[in-house]
PDB file of C-alpha atoms in Angstrom:
ATOM      1  CA  MET O 205      26.335 -12.619  16.760  1.00 49.00           C
ATOM      2  CA  THR O 206      24.072 -12.942  13.772  1.00 68.00           C
ATOM      3  CA  ASN O 207      22.371 -10.112  11.922  1.00 88.00           C
ATOM      4  CA  SER O 208      19.336 -12.186  11.041  1.00 93.00           C
ATOM      5  CA  PRO O 209      16.018 -10.359  10.664  1.00 94.00           C
ATOM      6  CA  GLU O 210      14.818 -11.992  13.915  1.00 95.00           C
ATOM      7  CA  THR O 211      17.850 -10.754  15.841  1.00 95.00           C
ATOM      8  CA  ILE O 212      17.517  -7.238  14.441  1.00 96.00           C
ATOM      9  CA  LEU O 213      13.786  -7.170  15.159  1.00 97.00           C
ATOM     10  CA  TYR O 214      14.346  -8.282  18.764  1.00 96.00           C
ATOM     11  CA  GLN O 215      17.131  -5.744  19.332  1.00 95.00           C
ATOM     12  CA  LYS O 216      15.132  -2.851  17.878  1.00 96.00           C
ATOM     13  CA  ALA O 217      11.928  -3.774  19.726  1.00 96.00           C
ATOM     14  CA  ALA O 218      13.679  -4.290  23.065  1.00 95.00           C
ATOM     15  CA  LEU O 219      15.466  -0.955  22.703  1.00 95.00           C
ATOM     16  CA  ILE O 220      12.240   0.904  21.844  1.00 95.00           C
ATOM     17  CA  PHE O 221      10.401  -0.585  24.830  1.00 93.00           C
ATOM     18  CA  GLU O 222      13.333   0.392  27.068  1.00 93.00           C
ATOM     19  CA  GLU O 223      13.688   3.934  25.757  1.00 93.00           C
ATOM     20  CA  LEU O 224      10.037   4.892  25.239  1.00 90.00           C
ATOM     21  CA  CYS O 225       8.303   2.866  27.932  1.00 88.00           C
ATOM     22  CA  PHE O 226      11.037   2.250  30.492  1.00 87.00           C
ATOM     23  CA  LEU O 227      10.229  -1.472  30.321  1.00 88.00           C
ATOM     24  CA  MET O 228      13.288  -3.656  30.643  1.00 87.00           C
ATOM     25  CA  PRO O 229      13.243  -7.024  28.896  1.00 88.00           C
ATOM     26  CA  SER O 230      13.439  -9.970  31.249  1.00 84.00           C
ATOM     27  CA  PRO O 231      14.170 -13.634  30.667  1.00 75.00           C
ATOM     28  CA  ASP O 232      11.463 -15.311  28.622  1.00 64.00           C
ATOM     29  CA  ASN O 233       8.380 -15.772  30.814  1.00 56.00           C
ATOM     30  CA  ARG O 234       6.111 -17.756  28.516  1.00 55.00           C
ATOM     31  CA  ASN O 235       3.955 -18.787  31.470  1.00 49.00           C
ATOM     32  CA  GLU O 236       2.906 -15.138  31.890  1.00 51.00           C
ATOM     33  CA  HIS O 237       1.391 -14.987  28.394  1.00 53.00           C
ATOM     34  CA  THR O 238      -2.321 -14.283  28.476  1.00 57.00           C
ATOM     35  CA  ASN O 239      -4.867 -14.944  25.783  1.00 65.00           C
ATOM     36  CA  GLU O 240      -6.216 -11.416  26.017  1.00 83.00           C
ATOM     37  CA  ARG O 241      -4.068  -9.318  23.704  1.00 86.00           C
ATOM     38  CA  THR O 242      -4.159  -5.950  22.033  1.00 90.00           C
ATOM     39  CA  ALA O 243      -2.408  -5.366  18.727  1.00 93.00           C
ATOM     40  CA  ALA O 244      -1.390  -2.537  16.435  1.00 95.00           C
ATOM     41  CA  VAL O 245      -0.187  -2.721  12.853  1.00 95.00           C
ATOM     42  CA  VAL O 246       1.859  -0.374  10.692  1.00 96.00           C
ATOM     43  CA  SER O 247       1.685  -0.952   6.930  1.00 95.00           C
ATOM     44  CA  PHE O 248       4.513   0.230   4.715  1.00 96.00           C
ATOM     45  CA  HIS O 249       5.031   0.795   0.994  1.00 94.00           C
ATOM     46  CA  GLY O 250       8.117   1.363  -1.117  1.00 92.00           C
ATOM     47  CA  PRO O 251      10.248  -1.113  -3.046  1.00 91.00           C
ATOM     48  CA  PHE O 252       7.724  -3.643  -1.719  1.00 91.00           C
ATOM     49  CA  THR O 253       4.794  -3.617   0.666  1.00 93.00           C
ATOM     50  CA  GLY O 254       4.453  -5.144   4.066  1.00 94.00           C
ATOM     51  CA  CYS O 255       3.497  -4.523   7.651  1.00 95.00           C
ATOM     52  CA  LEU O 256       4.780  -4.746  11.183  1.00 96.00           C
ATOM     53  CA  LEU O 257       2.479  -6.145  13.847  1.00 96.00           C
ATOM     54  CA  VAL O 258       2.949  -5.576  17.579  1.00 96.00           C
ATOM     55  CA  SER O 259       0.757  -7.543  19.960  1.00 94.00           C
ATOM     56  CA  VAL O 260       0.960  -7.167  23.742  1.00 92.00           C
ATOM     57  CA  ASP O 261      -0.670  -8.802  26.706  1.00 89.00           C
ATOM     58  CA  SER O 262      -3.546  -6.517  27.633  1.00 82.00           C
ATOM     59  CA  ALA O 263      -2.112  -6.201  31.139  1.00 81.00           C
ATOM     60  CA  LEU O 264       0.823  -4.260  29.635  1.00 86.00           C
ATOM     61  CA  LEU O 265      -1.346  -1.586  27.988  1.00 83.00           C
ATOM     62  CA  GLY O 266      -1.809   0.482  31.119  1.00 81.00           C
ATOM     63  CA  GLN O 267       1.881   0.287  31.938  1.00 84.00           C
ATOM     64  CA  LEU O 268       2.803   1.497  28.451  1.00 84.00           C
ATOM     65  CA  SER O 269       0.784   4.697  28.763  1.00 79.00           C
ATOM     66  CA  ILE O 270       1.751   5.356  32.386  1.00 81.00           C
ATOM     67  CA  ASN O 271       5.444   5.056  31.571  1.00 82.00           C
ATOM     68  CA  MET O 272       5.325   6.919  28.262  1.00 80.00           C
ATOM     69  CA  LEU O 273       3.264   9.824  29.597  1.00 78.00           C
ATOM     70  CA  GLY O 274       4.726   9.840  33.106  1.00 76.00           C
ATOM     71  CA  ASP O 275       1.322   9.955  34.782  1.00 71.00           C
ATOM     72  CA  GLU O 276       0.316   7.178  37.163  1.00 71.00           C
ATOM     73  CA  ASN O 277      -3.282   8.411  37.262  1.00 67.00           C
ATOM     74  CA  ILE O 278      -4.053   7.436  33.662  1.00 67.00           C
ATOM     75  CA  THR O 279      -6.884   4.934  33.596  1.00 65.00           C
ATOM     76  CA  GLU O 280      -8.503   5.366  30.178  1.00 66.00           C
ATOM     77  CA  SER O 281      -7.738   2.443  27.878  1.00 70.00           C
ATOM     78  CA  HIS O 282      -7.387   4.621  24.774  1.00 77.00           C
ATOM     79  CA  TYR O 283      -4.111   6.011  26.166  1.00 80.00           C
ATOM     80  CA  GLY O 284      -2.675   2.508  26.266  1.00 83.00           C
ATOM     81  CA  GLN O 285      -3.934   1.835  22.751  1.00 89.00           C
ATOM     82  CA  ASP O 286      -2.420   5.099  21.485  1.00 91.00           C
ATOM     83  CA  SER O 287       0.862   4.222  23.193  1.00 91.00           C
ATOM     84  CA  LEU O 288       0.886   0.810  21.539  1.00 94.00           C
ATOM     85  CA  CYS O 289       0.285   2.386  18.120  1.00 95.00           C
ATOM     86  CA  GLU O 290       3.172   4.791  18.678  1.00 95.00           C
ATOM     87  CA  ILE O 291       5.478   1.970  19.757  1.00 96.00           C
ATOM     88  CA  ALA O 292       4.565  -0.034  16.643  1.00 97.00           C
ATOM     89  CA  ASN O 293       5.305   3.018  14.481  1.00 97.00           C
ATOM     90  CA  VAL O 294       8.725   3.602  16.056  1.00 97.00           C
ATOM     91  CA  ILE O 295       9.703  -0.079  15.925  1.00 97.00           C
ATOM     92  CA  CYS O 296       8.719  -0.243  12.252  1.00 97.00           C
ATOM     93  CA  GLY O 297      10.613   2.941  11.388  1.00 96.00           C
ATOM     94  CA  ASN O 298      13.751   1.675  13.099  1.00 96.00           C
ATOM     95  CA  THR O 299      13.579  -1.936  11.918  1.00 96.00           C
ATOM     96  CA  LEU O 300      13.055  -1.452   8.173  1.00 95.00           C
ATOM     97  CA  PRO O 301      16.406   0.245   7.439  1.00 95.00           C
ATOM     98  CA  ALA O 302      18.226  -2.146   9.763  1.00 94.00           C
ATOM     99  CA  VAL O 303      16.815  -5.227   8.029  1.00 92.00           C
ATOM    100  CA  PHE O 304      16.563  -4.052   4.412  1.00 91.00           C
ATOM    101  CA  GLY O 305      19.266  -1.372   4.232  1.00 90.00           C
ATOM    102  CA  SER O 306      19.211   2.381   4.546  1.00 89.00           C
ATOM    103  CA  ARG O 307      19.162   3.005   0.785  1.00 92.00           C
ATOM    104  CA  LEU O 308      15.604   1.742   0.400  1.00 91.00           C
ATOM    105  CA  VAL O 309      12.896   4.291   1.109  1.00 93.00           C
ATOM    106  CA  PHE O 310       9.690   3.125   2.743  1.00 95.00           C
ATOM    107  CA  HIS O 311       6.561   5.138   3.442  1.00 96.00           C
ATOM    108  CA  LEU O 312       4.743   4.193   6.622  1.00 97.00           C
ATOM    109  CA  ASP O 313       0.974   4.377   6.958  1.00 97.00           C
ATOM    110  CA  ALA O 314      -0.488   5.630  10.215  1.00 97.00           C
ATOM    111  CA  PRO O 315      -0.505   2.856  12.804  1.00 96.00           C
ATOM    112  CA  ARG O 316      -3.894   1.359  13.526  1.00 94.00           C
ATOM    113  CA  LEU O 317      -5.306  -0.719  16.304  1.00 93.00           C
ATOM    114  CA  LEU O 318      -6.503  -4.208  15.445  1.00 89.00           C
ATOM    115  CA  THR O 319      -9.746  -5.055  17.146  1.00 74.00           C
ATOM    116  CA  ASP O 320     -10.377  -8.489  15.684  1.00 65.00           C
ATOM    117  CA  SER O 321      -8.113 -11.311  16.860  1.00 57.00           C
ATOM    118  CA  ALA O 322      -8.505 -12.959  13.449  1.00 52.00           C
ATOM    119  CA  SER O 323      -6.726  -9.982  11.904  1.00 60.00           C
ATOM    120  CA  LEU O 324      -3.535 -10.787  13.799  1.00 62.00           C
ATOM    121  CA  GLN O 325      -2.415 -12.686  10.694  1.00 64.00           C
ATOM    122  CA  PRO O 326      -2.109 -10.731   7.442  1.00 70.00           C
ATOM    123  CA  ASP O 327      -3.772 -12.188   4.379  1.00 67.00           C
ATOM    124  CA  GLY O 328      -2.080 -14.785   2.185  1.00 70.00           C
ATOM    125  CA  SER O 329      -0.309 -12.188   0.050  1.00 80.00           C
ATOM    126  CA  PHE O 330       2.153 -11.593   2.913  1.00 88.00           C
ATOM    127  CA  THR O 331       4.894 -13.823   4.273  1.00 90.00           C
ATOM    128  CA  ARG O 332       6.448 -13.482   7.719  1.00 92.00           C
ATOM    129  CA  VAL O 333      10.039 -12.243   7.404  1.00 93.00           C
ATOM    130  CA  ALA O 334      10.793 -12.178  11.138  1.00 95.00           C
ATOM    131  CA  GLN O 335       9.038 -12.736  14.432  1.00 95.00           C
ATOM    132  CA  THR O 336      10.192 -12.263  18.007  1.00 95.00           C
ATOM    133  CA  ILE O 337       8.920 -12.122  21.567  1.00 95.00           C
ATOM    134  CA  VAL O 338      10.104  -9.601  24.127  1.00 95.00           C
ATOM    135  CA  SER O 339       9.257 -10.594  27.688  1.00 92.00           C
ATOM    136  CA  PHE O 340       8.808  -8.212  30.590  1.00 90.00           C
ATOM    137  CA  ASP O 341       7.959  -8.757  34.227  1.00 86.00           C
ATOM    138  CA  GLY O 342       4.333  -7.807  33.475  1.00 81.00           C
ATOM    139  CA  GLY O 343       3.794  -9.756  30.246  1.00 89.00           C
ATOM    140  CA  GLN O 344       5.019 -10.133  26.688  1.00 93.00           C
ATOM    141  CA  ALA O 345       5.101  -8.328  23.392  1.00 94.00           C
ATOM    142  CA  GLU O 346       5.060 -10.282  20.140  1.00 95.00           C
ATOM    143  CA  ILE O 347       6.420  -8.483  17.106  1.00 96.00           C
ATOM    144  CA  ALA O 348       6.202  -9.773  13.532  1.00 96.00           C
ATOM    145  CA  LEU O 349       7.453  -8.269  10.289  1.00 96.00           C
ATOM    146  CA  TYR O 350       5.682  -9.233   7.062  1.00 95.00           C
ATOM    147  CA  ALA O 351       6.462  -8.518   3.409  1.00 93.00           C
ATOM    148  CA  ASP O 352       4.579  -9.291   0.234  1.00 89.00           C
ATOM    149  CA  THR O 353       5.193 -12.899  -0.682  1.00 73.00           C
ATOM    150  CA  ALA O 354       7.119 -12.233  -3.912  1.00 72.00           C
ATOM    151  CA  SER O 355       9.573  -9.922  -2.117  1.00 70.00           C
ATOM    152  CA  ALA O 356       9.878 -12.086   0.983  1.00 60.00           C
ATOM    153  CA  THR O 357      11.261 -15.003  -0.988  1.00 58.00           C
ATOM    154  CA  ASN O 358      14.129 -12.733  -2.110  1.00 62.00           C
ATOM    155  CA  ILE O 359      14.800 -11.440   1.411  1.00 60.00           C
ATOM    156  CA  ASN O 360      15.499 -14.646   3.301  1.00 49.00           C
TER     157      ASN O 360
END
């Protein structure tokens, strides 16, 4: 088994969705992917800067909040958005030391919701280090880890 950044990112993300949201990964269901997505980003700073982006099918948002809060009567969309931001924060905090080593210290910014689909790609100063898809019965989550371009060339 390889310890590539993609493998680590998938393992960390799948574990977080299982433990926080009680969503079990299923075989890849690319046909369930919808165009309507909601995304959250966590920026980080330290030895280098970067961000982690988590994008989910909008159909999953309600399930995230219901499972995380344990209340099936939740209908407000902001709970799903808050849940997504928290998941992005936890995935980022668990992935960075696994990919870059536990000796490096990173400071995470507060997660924020992305409202513009064009913002799903960071600007040209960032390079994608790893990207993965975690599929569930109700949709998919796409997770991407970015680092500043100068640092990313030394990572891979």
